[in-house]
Amino acid sequence: ALEVLPISRMTEAKAYYHDIYSAIAPTCQKEPRVLLEYPMTQDTKDINIVTNLTYRTQAMLASLEHRCMLVNGYMGYAPMDYERYEQVLTDSVNRNLPDIFWRLIAEKDVRFIKLSKIDLYPDKVATVSAILKANKNVVILRDTDQYLMAEVRR
């Protein structure tokens, strides 16, 4: 005999691959390069564990398509070096310390930086944008209302 159990579940579809990735996908699909998605953890109002988990998961899913290697990751356990890196990088933005920011970018051999403007407080977006645009080795590949994609040339 078949029984039917009514299950009430909500589902939601989210876009994880934004058009901004088209600026880097051809390069990474030929030869993977390191991408930093900033902020590494959402830093704006109205965030919670679900929105932050979604943010990190979307970055990981997108990496399957663009093929860049991510500095950010999604994990249940965060190694001490990862936590240190995220904390010092965030502090360098909060205190507007470009030298420390660039030291950390070089430490992980980051070649692309995606700034998610919608996941960061506007004053911090301005700080990161200024840090990127002030560096002569940085090329802004695309800049929209929601995202900025930059290439760090060596």
One Martini backbone bead per residue (centre of mass of N, CA, C, O) as a GRO file, in nm:
protein
  154
    1ALA     BB    1   0.100   0.035   0.019
    2LEU     BB    2   0.032   0.371  -0.024
    3GLU     BB    3   0.168   0.662   0.109
    4VAL     BB    4   0.084   1.001   0.196
    5LEU     BB    5   0.301   1.273   0.269
    6PRO     BB    6   0.277   1.579   0.379
    7ILE     BB    7   0.509   1.826   0.267
    8SER     BB    8   0.634   2.131   0.402
    9ARG     BB    9   0.832   2.304   0.166
   10MET     BB   10   1.075   2.537   0.110
   11THR     BB   11   1.189   2.706  -0.181
   12GLU     BB   12   1.491   2.836  -0.353
   13ALA     BB   13   1.615   3.047  -0.600
   14LYS     BB   14   1.960   3.114  -0.704
   15ALA     BB   15   2.195   3.320  -0.819
   16TYR     BB   16   2.559   3.246  -0.869
   17TYR     BB   17   2.614   3.353  -1.174
   18HIS     BB   18   2.764   3.629  -1.263
   19ASP     BB   19   2.860   3.841  -1.519
   20ILE     BB   20   3.138   3.927  -1.392
   21TYR     BB   21   3.290   3.649  -1.462
   22SER     BB   22   3.347   3.701  -1.771
   23ALA     BB   23   3.627   3.855  -1.712
   24ILE     BB   24   3.778   3.560  -1.603
   25ALA     BB   25   3.708   3.280  -1.723
   26PRO     BB   26   3.903   3.245  -1.968
   27THR     BB   27   4.160   3.243  -1.798
   28CYS     BB   28   4.090   3.012  -1.586
   29GLN     BB   29   4.027   2.789  -1.802
   30LYS     BB   30   4.328   2.778  -1.894
   31GLU     BB   31   4.455   2.919  -1.611
   32PRO     BB   32   4.453   2.904  -1.298
   33ARG     BB   33   4.354   3.148  -1.064
   34VAL     BB   34   4.338   3.374  -0.806
   35LEU     BB   35   4.047   3.442  -0.601
   36LEU     BB   36   3.896   3.722  -0.440
   37GLU     BB   37   3.623   3.748  -0.227
   38TYR     BB   38   3.484   4.066  -0.145
   39PRO     BB   39   3.386   3.971   0.114
   40MET     BB   40   3.435   3.684   0.295
   41THR     BB   41   3.223   3.821   0.481
   42GLN     BB   42   2.961   3.958   0.551
   43ASP     BB   43   2.931   4.344   0.574
   44THR     BB   44   2.617   4.413   0.678
   45LYS     BB   45   2.309   4.460   0.699
   46ASP     BB   46   2.094   4.197   0.751
   47ILE     BB   47   2.257   3.960   0.865
   48ASN     BB   48   2.309   3.601   0.864
   49ILE     BB   49   2.369   3.272   0.856
   50VAL     BB   50   2.215   3.230   0.587
   51THR     BB   51   2.331   3.459   0.411
   52ASN     BB   52   2.629   3.376   0.451
   53LEU     BB   53   2.609   3.089   0.344
   54THR     BB   54   2.509   3.173   0.066
   55TYR     BB   55   2.747   3.346  -0.016
   56ARG     BB   56   2.964   3.118   0.000
   57THR     BB   57   2.824   2.912  -0.185
   58GLN     BB   58   2.815   3.086  -0.443
   59ALA     BB   59   3.121   3.108  -0.477
   60MET     BB   60   3.173   2.804  -0.507
   61LEU     BB   61   2.988   2.751  -0.748
   62ALA     BB   62   3.122   2.954  -0.945
   63SER     BB   63   3.405   2.808  -0.952
   64LEU     BB   64   3.306   2.572  -1.135
   65GLU     BB   65   3.290   2.768  -1.389
   66HIS     BB   66   3.547   2.970  -1.387
   67ARG     BB   67   3.810   2.816  -1.233
   68CYS     BB   68   3.895   2.958  -0.998
   69MET     BB   69   4.083   3.007  -0.720
   70LEU     BB   70   4.000   3.022  -0.384
   71VAL     BB   71   4.039   3.179  -0.090
   72ASN     BB   72   3.771   3.130  -0.035
   73GLY     BB   73   3.559   2.934   0.175
   74TYR     BB   74   3.379   2.637   0.263
   75MET     BB   75   3.334   2.552   0.611
   76GLY     BB   76   3.312   2.407   0.924
   77TYR     BB   77   3.627   2.439   0.933
   78ALA     BB   78   3.862   2.681   1.042
   79PRO     BB   79   4.156   2.757   0.992
   80MET     BB   80   4.375   2.962   1.140
   81ASP     BB   81   4.487   3.099   0.880
   82TYR     BB   82   4.214   3.187   0.769
   83GLU     BB   83   4.125   3.362   1.005
   84ARG     BB   84   4.366   3.549   0.998
   85TYR     BB   85   4.337   3.653   0.713
   86GLU     BB   86   4.052   3.772   0.737
   87GLN     BB   87   4.108   3.960   0.977
   88VAL     BB   88   4.342   4.130   0.852
   89LEU     BB   89   4.199   4.218   0.597
   90THR     BB   90   3.962   4.361   0.734
   91ASP     BB   91   4.139   4.555   0.902
   92SER     BB   92   4.274   4.698   0.658
   93VAL     BB   93   4.005   4.827   0.574
   94ASN     BB   94   3.899   4.958   0.838
   95ARG     BB   95   4.201   5.122   0.859
   96ASN     BB   96   4.335   5.192   0.593
   97LEU     BB   97   4.578   4.953   0.496
   98PRO     BB   98   4.728   4.894   0.206
   99ASP     BB   99   4.992   4.738   0.272
  100ILE     BB  100   4.851   4.497   0.406
  101PHE     BB  101   4.662   4.420   0.183
  102TRP     BB  102   4.894   4.360  -0.032
  103ARG     BB  103   5.040   4.145   0.131
  104LEU     BB  104   4.798   3.944   0.132
  105ILE     BB  105   4.766   3.916  -0.171
  106ALA     BB  106   5.056   3.803  -0.217
  107GLU     BB  107   5.045   3.556  -0.025
  108LYS     BB  108   4.806   3.421  -0.232
  109ASP     BB  109   4.832   3.505  -0.532
  110VAL     BB  110   4.643   3.726  -0.627
  111ARG     BB  111   4.468   3.817  -0.944
  112PHE     BB  112   4.167   3.839  -0.834
  113ILE     BB  113   3.903   4.087  -0.756
  114LYS     BB  114   3.590   4.064  -0.589
  115LEU     BB  115   3.356   4.316  -0.534
  116SER     BB  116   3.083   4.314  -0.305
  117LYS     BB  117   2.876   4.579  -0.258
  118ILE     BB  118   2.612   4.425  -0.130
  119ASP     BB  119   2.818   4.295   0.121
  120LEU     BB  120   2.893   4.604   0.199
  121TYR     BB  121   2.967   4.874   0.332
  122PRO     BB  122   2.999   5.173   0.173
  123ASP     BB  123   3.267   5.269   0.310
  124LYS     BB  124   3.421   5.001   0.236
  125VAL     BB  125   3.388   5.017  -0.064
  126ALA     BB  126   3.548   5.279  -0.094
  127THR     BB  127   3.814   5.172   0.021
  128VAL     BB  128   3.865   4.937  -0.174
  129SER     BB  129   3.847   5.098  -0.434
  130ALA     BB  130   4.085   5.287  -0.365
  131ILE     BB  131   4.301   5.070  -0.334
  132LEU     BB  132   4.279   4.962  -0.620
  133LYS     BB  133   4.302   5.240  -0.789
  134ALA     BB  134   4.598   5.318  -0.663
  135ASN     BB  135   4.708   5.074  -0.817
  136LYS     BB  136   4.914   5.027  -1.098
  137ASN     BB  137   4.861   4.689  -1.099
  138VAL     BB  138   4.558   4.763  -1.150
  139VAL     BB  139   4.272   4.630  -1.325
  140ILE     BB  140   3.965   4.729  -1.428
  141LEU     BB  141   3.728   4.520  -1.575
  142ARG     BB  142   3.469   4.575  -1.380
  143ASP     BB  143   3.190   4.818  -1.307
  144THR     BB  144   2.921   4.809  -1.091
  145ASP     BB  145   2.673   4.843  -0.862
  146GLN     BB  146   2.756   4.545  -0.728
  147TYR     BB  147   3.042   4.517  -0.885
  148LEU     BB  148   3.402   4.440  -0.878
  149MET     BB  149   3.663   4.378  -1.120
  150ALA     BB  150   4.004   4.274  -1.064
  151GLU     BB  151   4.347   4.299  -1.173
  152VAL     BB  152   4.656   4.158  -1.080
  153ARG     BB  153   4.960   4.268  -1.187
  154ARG     BB  154   5.313   4.133  -1.233
   0.00000   0.00000   0.00000
